Coordinates of C-alpha atoms in Angstrom, one line a residue:
Chain U
M14 CA 68.5 108.4 183.7
Q15 CA 71.4 107.6 181.4
N16 CA 72.3 104.0 181.1
T17 CA 76.0 103.1 181.4
N18 CA 76.3 102.0 177.8
D19 CA 74.2 104.6 176.0
I20 CA 75.9 106.0 172.9
I21 CA 75.4 109.8 172.7
L22 CA 76.5 111.9 169.8
K23 CA 76.1 115.5 170.8
A24 CA 76.1 118.5 168.4
I25 CA 78.5 116.7 166.1
N26 CA 80.2 118.6 163.4
K27 CA 82.4 116.7 161.0
S28 CA 84.1 118.1 158.0
Y29 CA 87.3 117.4 156.0
Q30 CA 89.4 119.1 153.5
K31 CA 89.2 118.1 149.8
G32 CA 91.7 120.2 148.0
D33 CA 90.8 123.8 148.7
N34 CA 87.2 122.9 149.7
T35 CA 85.9 122.0 153.0
V36 CA 83.4 119.2 152.8
V37 CA 80.9 119.2 155.6
V38 CA 79.7 115.6 156.4
H39 CA 77.8 116.4 159.6
D40 CA 76.6 119.7 161.0
D41 CA 75.1 119.9 164.5
F42 CA 74.2 116.2 164.4
N43 CA 72.6 114.6 167.5
L44 CA 71.8 111.0 168.2
T45 CA 71.3 108.8 171.2
I46 CA 71.4 105.0 171.0
K47 CA 70.2 103.3 174.1
S48 CA 72.1 100.4 175.7
G49 CA 70.9 97.1 174.3
E50 CA 69.5 98.6 171.1
F51 CA 70.0 97.0 167.7
V52 CA 70.1 100.1 165.4
A53 CA 70.4 100.0 161.7
L54 CA 71.7 103.2 160.1
M55 CA 70.4 103.5 156.5
G56 CA 70.5 106.1 153.9
P57 CA 72.2 107.0 150.6
S58 CA 76.0 106.9 150.2
G59 CA 77.9 110.0 151.1
L60 CA 75.6 110.9 154.0
G61 CA 78.2 109.9 156.6
K62 CA 76.8 106.7 158.0
S63 CA 80.3 105.0 158.2
T64 CA 81.6 108.3 159.6
L65 CA 79.1 108.1 162.5
L66 CA 80.2 104.5 163.1
H67 CA 83.8 105.5 163.2
L68 CA 83.1 108.3 165.6
M69 CA 81.2 105.9 167.9
G70 CA 84.2 103.5 167.8
G71 CA 86.8 106.2 168.4
L72 CA 88.3 105.5 165.0
D73 CA 87.8 109.1 164.0
Q74 CA 87.3 112.4 165.9
P75 CA 84.6 115.0 165.3
T76 CA 85.6 118.5 164.2
Q77 CA 83.3 119.7 166.9
G78 CA 80.9 118.1 169.4
E79 CA 81.0 115.3 171.8
V80 CA 80.9 111.5 171.6
L81 CA 79.8 110.0 174.9
I82 CA 79.8 106.2 175.5
G83 CA 78.5 105.0 178.8
G84 CA 78.8 108.6 180.1
Q85 CA 82.5 108.8 179.1
R86 CA 83.6 111.3 176.6
I87 CA 85.8 109.5 174.1
D88 CA 86.4 112.1 171.4
N89 CA 89.1 113.8 173.5
L90 CA 90.8 110.8 174.9
P91 CA 94.6 110.6 174.2
Q92 CA 95.4 108.0 171.5
K93 CA 96.9 105.5 173.9
K94 CA 93.8 105.5 176.2
L95 CA 91.5 105.5 173.3
T96 CA 93.2 102.4 171.9
Q97 CA 92.8 100.7 175.2
W98 CA 89.2 101.8 175.6
R99 CA 88.4 100.5 172.1
A100 CA 90.0 97.1 172.9
E101 CA 87.8 96.8 176.0
N102 CA 84.5 98.2 174.8
I103 CA 84.0 97.9 171.1
G104 CA 83.8 95.1 168.6
F105 CA 84.1 95.9 164.9
I106 CA 82.6 94.0 162.1
F107 CA 83.4 95.2 158.6
Q108 CA 82.1 94.4 155.2
S109 CA 85.6 93.0 154.4
H110 CA 86.3 90.7 157.3
H111 CA 90.1 91.5 157.3
L112 CA 91.0 88.2 158.9
L113 CA 94.8 87.6 159.1
P114 CA 95.5 85.0 156.4
V115 CA 98.5 83.6 158.4
L116 CA 96.3 82.6 161.4
T117 CA 93.6 79.9 161.7
A118 CA 90.1 80.9 162.6
Q119 CA 91.0 80.1 166.2
G120 CA 94.2 82.3 165.9
N121 CA 92.2 85.2 164.5
V122 CA 89.6 85.0 167.2
E123 CA 92.3 84.9 169.9
L124 CA 94.1 87.9 168.4
P125 CA 92.2 90.6 170.5
L126 CA 92.8 88.6 173.6
A127 CA 96.6 89.1 173.2
L128 CA 95.9 92.5 174.7
T129 CA 94.3 91.1 177.8
P130 CA 95.9 89.6 180.9
L131 CA 94.4 86.2 180.1
N132 CA 96.8 83.3 179.9
R133 CA 97.2 81.0 176.9
K134 CA 94.8 78.4 178.1
Q135 CA 92.2 81.0 179.0
R136 CA 92.6 82.8 175.6
K137 CA 92.1 79.4 173.9
Q138 CA 88.9 78.7 176.0
H139 CA 87.5 82.2 175.3
A140 CA 88.2 81.9 171.5
S141 CA 86.6 78.4 171.4
M142 CA 83.5 79.7 173.1
A143 CA 83.2 82.6 170.7
L144 CA 83.6 80.3 167.8
Q145 CA 81.0 78.0 169.3
L146 CA 78.6 81.0 169.5
V147 CA 78.9 81.6 165.8
S148 CA 78.8 77.9 165.0
M149 CA 82.3 77.7 163.7
S150 CA 83.9 75.3 166.2
E151 CA 84.4 72.7 163.6
R152 CA 86.4 75.1 161.4
A153 CA 88.6 76.4 164.2
D154 CA 91.8 75.0 162.6
H155 CA 91.0 76.3 159.2
Y156 CA 92.8 79.2 157.6
P157 CA 90.7 82.0 156.1
K158 CA 91.4 80.9 152.5
E159 CA 89.8 77.5 153.4
L160 CA 86.5 79.2 154.5
S161 CA 83.6 80.6 152.6
G162 CA 82.6 84.3 152.7
G163 CA 79.9 83.6 155.2
Q164 CA 82.2 81.5 157.4
E165 CA 84.8 84.2 157.3
Q166 CA 82.3 86.8 158.4
R167 CA 81.2 84.5 161.2
V168 CA 84.9 84.2 162.3
A169 CA 85.1 88.0 162.1
I170 CA 82.0 88.2 164.4
A171 CA 83.6 85.8 166.8
R172 CA 86.7 88.0 166.8
A173 CA 84.5 91.0 167.5
I174 CA 82.7 89.4 170.5
V175 CA 85.5 87.4 172.0
S176 CA 86.6 90.1 174.4
D177 CA 83.0 90.6 175.4
P178 CA 82.6 94.2 174.3
K179 CA 79.4 96.0 175.2
I180 CA 79.0 97.5 171.8
L181 CA 79.3 96.0 168.3
L182 CA 79.7 98.3 165.4
C183 CA 79.0 96.7 162.1
D184 CA 79.8 98.4 158.7
E185 CA 77.9 96.6 156.0
P186 CA 78.5 93.2 157.6
T187 CA 76.5 91.4 154.9
G188 CA 77.5 93.5 151.9
N189 CA 79.6 90.8 150.3
L190 CA 77.3 87.9 151.1
D191 CA 74.5 86.1 149.3
R192 CA 71.0 86.4 150.8
K193 CA 70.9 83.1 152.6
T194 CA 74.3 83.6 154.2
A195 CA 73.4 87.3 155.0
D196 CA 70.3 86.2 156.8
E197 CA 72.3 83.7 158.9
I198 CA 74.8 86.4 159.8
L199 CA 72.0 88.9 160.7
A200 CA 70.1 86.3 162.7
L201 CA 73.3 85.7 164.6
L202 CA 73.7 89.4 165.3
A203 CA 70.1 89.6 166.4
K204 CA 70.7 86.7 168.7
L205 CA 73.8 88.4 170.2
N206 CA 71.6 91.5 170.8
S207 CA 68.7 89.6 172.4
D208 CA 70.6 87.0 174.3
S209 CA 73.7 88.9 175.4
G210 CA 72.3 92.4 175.5
K211 CA 74.9 93.8 173.2
T212 CA 74.3 97.2 171.7
I213 CA 74.6 96.8 168.0
V214 CA 74.9 99.7 165.5
M215 CA 74.8 98.5 161.9
V216 CA 75.3 100.5 158.8
T217 CA 73.6 98.9 155.9
H218 CA 72.0 99.5 152.5
D219 CA 70.1 96.4 152.7
H220 CA 66.4 96.9 153.7
K221 CA 66.1 93.2 154.6
A222 CA 69.1 93.5 156.9
A223 CA 67.5 96.5 158.5
E224 CA 64.5 94.3 159.4
Y225 CA 66.6 92.5 162.0
A226 CA 67.2 95.7 163.9
S227 CA 65.1 97.0 166.7
R228 CA 65.3 100.5 165.3
V229 CA 66.0 101.7 161.8
I230 CA 67.3 105.2 161.3
N231 CA 67.1 106.6 157.8
L232 CA 69.8 109.2 158.1
E233 CA 68.4 111.4 155.3
S234 CA 65.1 111.9 156.9
Y235 CA 66.6 111.8 160.4
I236 CA 68.8 114.8 159.5
L237 CA 65.8 116.6 157.9
S238 CA 63.7 116.0 161.0
Q239 CA 66.5 117.3 163.2
N240 CA 66.5 120.7 161.4
N241 CA 63.4 122.7 160.6
S242 CA 65.2 124.6 157.8
L243 CA 66.2 122.7 154.7
S244 CA 68.6 125.4 153.7
K245 CA 70.8 124.6 156.8
N246 CA 71.3 121.2 155.4
E247 CA 71.5 122.0 151.7
E248 CA 75.3 121.6 151.8
L249 CA 75.0 118.3 153.5
L250 CA 72.5 117.0 151.1
Q251 CA 74.6 118.0 148.2
N252 CA 77.1 115.2 149.2
I253 CA 74.4 112.6 148.9
E254 CA 74.7 110.1 146.0
P255 CA 71.1 109.3 145.3
E256 CA 70.2 105.6 145.2
V257 CA 67.5 104.4 143.0
D258 CA 66.2 101.8 145.3
D259 CA 66.4 103.8 148.4
I260 CA 63.2 103.7 150.4
S261 CA 62.8 105.6 153.5
I262 CA 61.8 103.3 156.3
G263 CA 62.2 105.7 159.1
A264 CA 62.3 104.8 162.7
S265 CA 60.6 101.6 163.6
S266 CA 60.7 99.3 166.5
Chain X
M3 CA 98.1 83.1 169.7
N4 CA 100.6 85.7 170.7
L5 CA 102.5 88.4 168.8
W6 CA 105.6 86.2 168.4
L7 CA 103.5 83.6 166.6
L8 CA 102.1 86.3 164.3
V9 CA 105.7 87.6 163.6
W10 CA 106.9 84.1 162.9
R11 CA 104.0 83.3 160.5
N12 CA 104.2 86.7 158.8
S13 CA 107.9 86.2 158.2
F14 CA 107.3 83.1 156.1
R15 CA 104.2 84.4 154.4
K16 CA 106.0 85.2 151.1
K17 CA 108.4 82.4 151.1
T18 CA 110.2 83.3 147.9
R19 CA 110.8 86.9 148.9
F20 CA 111.8 85.9 152.4
G21 CA 114.2 83.3 151.0
L22 CA 115.8 85.6 148.5
T23 CA 116.2 88.5 151.0
C24 CA 117.6 86.1 153.6
L25 CA 120.0 84.9 150.9
S26 CA 121.3 88.4 150.3
V27 CA 121.8 88.9 154.0
M28 CA 123.6 85.6 154.2
V29 CA 125.9 86.6 151.3
A30 CA 126.7 89.9 153.0
F31 CA 127.6 88.4 156.3
F32 CA 129.5 85.6 154.6
L33 CA 131.7 88.2 152.9
F34 CA 132.0 90.2 156.1
T35 CA 133.1 87.3 158.2
T36 CA 135.4 85.8 155.5
L37 CA 137.1 89.2 154.9
A38 CA 137.4 89.7 158.6
G39 CA 139.2 86.4 158.9
V40 CA 141.5 87.2 156.0
N41 CA 142.2 90.7 157.3
H42 CA 143.2 89.2 160.6
A43 CA 145.6 87.0 158.8
L44 CA 147.2 89.9 157.0
T45 CA 147.4 92.3 159.9
A46 CA 148.1 89.8 162.7
S47 CA 151.8 89.6 161.8
V48 CA 152.0 93.4 162.1
S49 CA 150.1 93.8 165.3
S50 CA 152.1 91.0 167.1
I51 CA 155.5 92.6 166.4
N52 CA 157.7 93.6 169.3
Q53 CA 157.3 97.4 169.6
Y54 CA 160.9 97.8 170.7
R55 CA 162.4 96.5 167.5
M56 CA 163.5 98.7 164.6
I57 CA 164.6 98.1 161.1
T58 CA 167.3 100.1 159.4
S59 CA 167.7 99.8 155.6
H60 CA 169.2 101.9 152.8
K61 CA 167.4 105.2 152.5
I62 CA 166.7 104.7 148.8
S63 CA 165.6 101.1 148.7
I64 CA 165.8 98.0 150.8
T65 CA 167.3 96.3 147.7
R66 CA 170.5 98.4 148.2
S67 CA 173.0 97.1 150.7
L68 CA 174.5 98.6 153.8
P69 CA 178.1 98.2 155.1
I70 CA 178.3 95.5 157.7
N71 CA 180.2 97.7 160.1
Y72 CA 177.0 99.8 160.7
Q73 CA 176.2 97.2 163.4
Q74 CA 179.0 98.4 165.7
K75 CA 178.3 102.0 165.0
I76 CA 174.6 101.7 165.9
A77 CA 175.4 99.5 168.9
A78 CA 177.5 102.4 170.3
L79 CA 174.5 104.8 170.3
A80 CA 172.5 105.5 173.5
D81 CA 169.4 103.4 174.4
I82 CA 170.4 100.5 172.1
E83 CA 170.1 97.1 173.7
Q84 CA 171.1 94.9 170.8
V85 CA 171.9 95.1 167.0
S86 CA 171.8 92.3 164.5
Y87 CA 171.7 92.1 160.7
A88 CA 170.5 90.0 157.9
S89 CA 170.7 89.7 154.1
W90 CA 168.1 88.4 151.7
F91 CA 169.2 85.2 150.0
G92 CA 166.3 84.9 147.6
G93 CA 166.2 81.1 147.7
F94 CA 164.4 78.2 146.2
F95 CA 164.5 74.4 146.6
Q96 CA 165.0 72.3 143.6
N97 CA 163.2 74.5 141.2
E98 CA 162.1 78.1 141.1
R99 CA 158.5 77.3 141.9
N100 CA 159.5 76.2 145.4
Q101 CA 160.4 79.7 146.5
I102 CA 161.5 80.0 150.2
A103 CA 162.2 83.0 152.4
V104 CA 165.8 82.3 153.1
M105 CA 167.9 84.8 155.1
A106 CA 171.5 85.0 156.1
V107 CA 171.6 86.3 159.7
E108 CA 174.2 87.3 162.3
H109 CA 174.3 84.0 164.2
N110 CA 175.3 85.2 167.6
S111 CA 172.6 87.9 168.0
Y112 CA 169.7 87.2 165.7
F113 CA 167.7 84.7 167.7
E114 CA 168.3 86.6 170.9
L115 CA 166.7 89.6 169.2
F116 CA 163.9 87.6 167.6
D117 CA 163.0 85.4 170.5
E118 CA 159.6 84.4 169.0
Y119 CA 161.5 81.7 167.0
Q120 CA 161.7 78.9 169.4
I121 CA 164.6 76.6 168.8
P122 CA 165.7 73.7 171.1
K123 CA 168.8 74.9 172.8
P124 CA 171.1 72.0 171.7
Q125 CA 170.0 72.6 168.1
L126 CA 170.7 76.4 168.4
T127 CA 174.2 75.7 169.9
Q128 CA 174.9 73.1 167.2
W129 CA 173.8 75.6 164.5
K130 CA 176.1 78.3 165.8
K131 CA 179.0 75.8 165.5
T132 CA 178.0 74.7 162.0
R133 CA 179.1 77.1 159.3
T134 CA 176.7 75.6 156.7
G135 CA 173.9 75.0 159.2
I136 CA 170.4 76.1 158.6
I137 CA 167.5 76.7 161.0
V138 CA 164.3 75.6 159.2
G139 CA 160.7 76.4 160.0
Q140 CA 158.7 73.5 161.3
A141 CA 156.0 73.7 158.5
L142 CA 158.7 73.8 155.8
A143 CA 160.6 70.8 157.4
K144 CA 157.3 68.9 157.4
Q145 CA 156.6 69.9 153.8
Y146 CA 159.9 68.6 152.5
G147 CA 160.4 65.9 155.1
W148 CA 163.6 67.5 156.4
Q149 CA 165.2 66.4 159.6
V150 CA 168.1 67.6 161.6
G151 CA 171.3 66.4 160.0
D152 CA 169.9 66.3 156.5
K153 CA 171.9 67.9 153.7
V154 CA 169.8 70.4 151.8
P155 CA 170.9 72.2 148.6
L156 CA 169.3 75.6 148.1
S157 CA 169.7 77.9 145.1
S158 CA 169.7 81.6 145.1
S159 CA 168.3 83.7 142.3
I160 CA 170.6 86.6 143.4
W161 CA 173.8 85.3 144.9
M162 CA 176.5 83.3 143.1
N163 CA 179.0 81.6 145.3
R164 CA 182.8 81.7 144.8
S165 CA 182.8 78.5 142.8
G166 CA 180.5 80.3 140.2
S167 CA 177.4 78.4 141.1
F168 CA 174.1 79.6 142.4
S169 CA 173.6 76.4 144.4
W170 CA 174.6 76.4 148.0
E171 CA 175.0 73.5 150.2
F172 CA 173.5 73.4 153.7
V173 CA 172.8 71.0 156.5
V174 CA 169.8 71.2 158.8
S175 CA 170.9 72.1 162.3
G176 CA 167.7 73.0 163.9
I177 CA 163.9 73.4 163.5
Y178 CA 162.1 76.4 164.8
Q179 CA 158.5 77.0 165.7
S180 CA 157.1 80.5 166.0
S181 CA 155.5 81.2 169.3
K182 CA 153.1 83.7 167.8
Q183 CA 149.6 82.7 166.6
A184 CA 150.2 84.3 163.2
G185 CA 153.9 83.3 163.1
D186 CA 155.5 82.2 159.9
N187 CA 156.9 78.6 160.1
K188 CA 158.3 78.5 156.6
K189 CA 161.5 80.5 156.7
I190 CA 165.1 79.3 156.6
F191 CA 168.0 81.1 158.4
F192 CA 171.7 80.5 158.0
Q193 CA 174.9 82.1 159.2
H194 CA 175.8 85.4 157.6
A195 CA 179.5 84.6 158.1
Y196 CA 179.1 81.6 155.7
F197 CA 177.2 83.7 153.3
D198 CA 179.6 86.5 153.3
K199 CA 182.7 84.4 152.8
G200 CA 181.0 82.2 150.2
R201 CA 179.5 84.8 147.9
A202 CA 181.3 85.9 144.9
Y203 CA 180.6 89.6 145.3
A204 CA 179.4 92.4 147.6
R205 CA 181.1 91.1 150.7
N206 CA 180.9 92.9 154.0
S207 CA 177.5 94.2 153.0
I208 CA 174.1 93.5 154.5
S209 CA 170.5 94.0 153.5
W210 CA 169.2 95.5 156.8
L211 CA 169.9 95.9 160.5
S212 CA 167.5 95.0 163.3
T213 CA 167.9 97.0 166.5
K214 CA 166.3 96.4 169.8
I215 CA 166.1 99.5 172.1
V216 CA 165.7 99.7 175.8
P217 CA 162.1 99.9 176.9
Q218 CA 162.4 103.4 178.4
A219 CA 163.9 104.8 175.2
N220 CA 162.3 107.4 173.1
V221 CA 161.7 105.7 169.8
E222 CA 161.7 108.8 167.7
Q223 CA 164.9 110.0 169.2
V224 CA 166.6 106.7 168.6
I225 CA 165.4 106.6 165.0
S226 CA 166.8 110.2 164.4
A227 CA 170.1 109.3 166.1
I228 CA 170.6 106.3 163.8
D229 CA 169.6 108.0 160.6
N230 CA 171.6 111.2 161.5
L231 CA 174.7 109.0 162.1
F232 CA 174.7 107.9 158.4
A233 CA 173.1 110.9 156.8
H234 CA 176.3 112.1 155.1
S235 CA 177.7 108.7 154.3
N236 CA 177.6 106.8 151.0
S237 CA 174.9 104.7 152.4
P238 CA 172.3 106.8 154.2
T239 CA 169.7 104.9 156.1
R240 CA 166.0 104.9 156.8
T241 CA 165.0 103.6 160.2
T242 CA 161.4 102.6 161.2
T243 CA 159.8 100.5 163.8
E244 CA 159.4 96.9 162.7
Q245 CA 155.6 97.4 162.7
V246 CA 155.9 100.2 160.2
F247 CA 158.4 98.3 158.1
V248 CA 156.3 95.2 157.8
K249 CA 153.2 97.2 157.2
E250 CA 154.9 99.2 154.4
R251 CA 156.0 96.0 152.7
A252 CA 152.5 94.6 152.9
Q253 CA 151.0 97.9 151.5
Q254 CA 153.3 97.8 148.5
F255 CA 150.9 95.3 147.1
V256 CA 147.6 96.6 148.4
D257 CA 146.1 98.2 151.5
M258 CA 144.0 95.2 152.2
A259 CA 142.4 96.6 155.3
M260 CA 141.1 99.6 153.3
V261 CA 139.8 97.4 150.5
I262 CA 138.0 95.1 153.0
N263 CA 136.5 98.1 154.7
I264 CA 135.2 99.5 151.4
V265 CA 133.8 96.2 150.4
V266 CA 132.1 95.7 153.7
I267 CA 130.6 99.2 153.7
A268 CA 129.3 98.7 150.2
V269 CA 127.8 95.3 150.9
F270 CA 126.1 96.6 154.1
F271 CA 124.7 99.6 152.4
T272 CA 123.2 97.5 149.6
L273 CA 121.9 95.0 152.2
L274 CA 120.2 97.8 154.2
L275 CA 118.5 99.0 151.0
I276 CA 117.3 95.5 150.1
V277 CA 115.9 94.6 153.5
C278 CA 114.5 98.1 154.1
N279 CA 112.7 97.9 150.7
T280 CA 111.4 94.5 151.6
M281 CA 110.0 95.7 154.9
I282 CA 108.4 98.8 153.3
Q283 CA 106.8 96.6 150.7
T284 CA 105.7 94.2 153.3
I285 CA 103.9 96.7 155.5
R286 CA 102.2 98.3 152.5
E287 CA 100.8 95.0 151.5
R288 CA 99.5 94.6 155.0
L289 CA 98.1 98.0 155.5
N290 CA 94.5 96.8 155.9
E291 CA 95.6 94.1 158.4
S292 CA 97.6 96.7 160.4
A293 CA 94.6 99.0 160.4
M294 CA 92.3 96.2 161.6
M295 CA 94.8 95.3 164.4
K296 CA 94.8 99.0 165.4
A297 CA 91.0 98.9 165.4
L298 CA 91.1 95.9 167.6
G299 CA 93.1 97.8 170.1
F300 CA 96.8 97.1 169.2
S301 CA 98.9 100.2 169.6
S302 CA 101.2 101.5 166.9
A303 CA 104.1 100.7 169.2
S304 CA 103.2 97.0 169.3
L305 CA 102.8 96.8 165.5
I306 CA 106.2 98.6 165.1
S307 CA 107.7 96.1 167.5
A308 CA 106.3 93.3 165.4
I309 CA 107.9 94.8 162.3
Y310 CA 111.2 95.2 164.2
L311 CA 111.0 91.6 165.3
E312 CA 110.3 90.5 161.7
S313 CA 113.3 92.4 160.4
L314 CA 115.4 91.0 163.2
L315 CA 114.3 87.4 162.5
L316 CA 115.1 87.8 158.8
L317 CA 118.5 89.5 159.4
S318 CA 119.4 87.1 162.2
L319 CA 118.7 84.0 160.1
G320 CA 120.7 85.4 157.2
A321 CA 123.5 86.6 159.3
A322 CA 123.7 83.4 161.3
L323 CA 123.8 81.3 158.1
G324 CA 126.4 83.6 156.4
T325 CA 128.6 83.7 159.5
L326 CA 128.4 80.0 160.1
L327 CA 129.3 79.3 156.5
A328 CA 132.2 81.6 156.5
T329 CA 133.5 80.2 159.8
V330 CA 133.3 76.7 158.4
L331 CA 135.0 77.7 155.2
L332 CA 137.8 79.6 157.0
G333 CA 138.3 76.5 159.2
F334 CA 138.9 74.5 156.1
V335 CA 141.1 77.2 154.6
K336 CA 143.2 77.3 157.8
Q337 CA 143.6 73.5 157.7
A338 CA 144.6 73.5 154.1
F339 CA 146.6 76.7 153.8
G340 CA 147.4 77.5 157.5
D341 CA 151.1 77.5 156.7
F342 CA 150.7 80.3 154.2
L343 CA 148.1 82.3 156.1
P344 CA 148.7 81.3 159.7
G345 CA 146.7 84.3 161.1
I346 CA 143.3 83.3 159.8
Y347 CA 141.1 83.7 162.9
I348 CA 137.7 85.0 163.7
S349 CA 137.7 86.7 167.0
P350 CA 134.8 86.6 169.5
E351 CA 134.6 90.4 169.0
H352 CA 133.6 89.8 165.4
Y353 CA 130.6 87.7 166.4
F354 CA 129.6 90.5 168.7
T355 CA 130.0 93.0 165.8
V356 CA 127.7 90.7 163.7
F357 CA 125.1 90.7 166.6
A358 CA 125.3 94.5 166.9
L359 CA 125.0 95.0 163.1
V360 CA 122.0 92.8 162.9
N361 CA 120.2 94.8 165.6
I362 CA 121.2 98.1 164.1
A363 CA 120.1 97.0 160.6
A364 CA 116.8 95.7 162.0
A365 CA 116.1 99.0 163.7
F366 CA 117.0 100.9 160.5
C367 CA 114.8 98.6 158.4
S368 CA 111.8 99.2 160.8
F369 CA 112.3 103.0 160.7
F370 CA 110.3 103.7 157.5
P371 CA 107.6 101.1 158.1
A372 CA 107.2 102.7 161.5
F373 CA 106.1 105.9 159.9
T374 CA 103.6 104.1 157.7
I375 CA 102.1 102.3 160.7
K376 CA 102.0 105.4 162.8
G377 CA 100.3 107.3 160.0
I378 CA 97.5 104.7 159.4
V379 CA 94.1 106.4 159.7
I380 CA 91.9 103.4 160.5
S381 CA 88.7 104.9 159.2
E382 CA 90.4 105.8 155.9
T383 CA 92.2 102.5 155.5
L384 CA 89.3 100.2 156.4
G385 CA 87.0 102.5 154.6
G386 CA 83.3 102.3 154.7
N387 CA 81.6 103.6 151.6
S388 CA 78.8 105.5 153.1

């Protein structure tokens, strides 16, 4: 039986125009992520990992196919409804935190709550709680320029979780961080997954980061396993930029 | 945190740019308000003129004289209520730098026709009895410390008297005050009879006639009737309403209203380009932030509203400062030079115009950034390299 927060990508085709050429990113791609999973999407650049994340978050639409989140099809939602749905259900964490420099950590975390019916006091309380969860309470009044890269990312995570979304979509969340800080951030994400039951989908090139996930999907081998014939995916694989240190981990628990 | 706070903080993010743009807005509205005040001063005298009064002068030029008996001939026409006349004296007090508008007027009718000059009745009666009497504007009397009964010698740059001198002796019989907001309180009037008998040449002539018509009269018909009456004489006439007459005299120098309009349009066009460019640049710099806000669930409409509010804040601040500065300055000018430019005045409508212009400009300046915001593709802007 389908859980209310499962992410299902069904027969996804995604292509875009590059000059006169049509570049196919995904062709008949299928993926199901169960509610409460912490999934790491790995694979070489150009294979469409971020594209998948954008499709799950309603930031992009497939050329063909269906994106179902919690049983609701989101790829054909009108823009206004999609925006609202995103505000209620999805938290984004990007490699670049994109914090607003004119707002304090508290202000940045409160930002998504401006879209909710919460009053000022409630917004403040929620933001404080979110900052507490990422151990940034003491830096609540600091502006982004006064924070380190790791602290900025923590604030970005607090902003992503403050409206209590069921799904967190993370695009290279530790890409700009040193190992120690990256581990702290990943531990935090794992904690959010285990304690709050949030479904987390994380795109990463970092194998160590992937170790924090409950399931690792190497997109290259996943696509190949989906299709018996290599020729069908020849075009897709042509887009791949090979990475020297890429090691196929495959699905693991 | 709310959107207002974000707008406020974003506005002052680039302080130098905000300050300079605000300064340009301030200068534009300072000019706009100052020119509006000056324009009012220049046009108020025209707009406040009695619409039933007409001026008849020589067809070729007002510097040419007309026969004094034209008064009776015009008075005999239909729809004429009253006719008076005047001659330009071209006077100054003590030296030529102290130029004064001095006019010889028909003493029995002139102040009945021009009832905006308020003169205490005993003074007016006394003036009519005193051949050398003058009625002096209050501001002028104050300037030279003249009082009723004072003897005042005035010189004419045009008229020599019968004793061969250009200096004429007068006595102050009364002091007038104009009832109009933009009224001139610096004129001198004296009896035309004294002028006519006293001058060495050109007797029985006048500079112009002032005619008051009955309210139900057809202005065009009366004008034609007067001018047709003298069309084949040695002194043909040109009659206009007093408003047209005054306006034509003013426009001999420059069409101030047109100049002001051109300046204002040019200033506002430049202003729009400056602010619009600032807002376009601003939104380009914040493309990532806007994309992130969209990803968080903010709609394009709310982001466009924020840009509109930011433009509005910038324009409002500049406009308020510029308008305030101009109002204060015009207040000082009015205090210092009110006698020369009595009509300096900023109407409440002007402030409403400023308010409307600020809003229109803010909407215009948000127009192009709105397209940028609307066109943001979150996935492309925030990227993702895989």
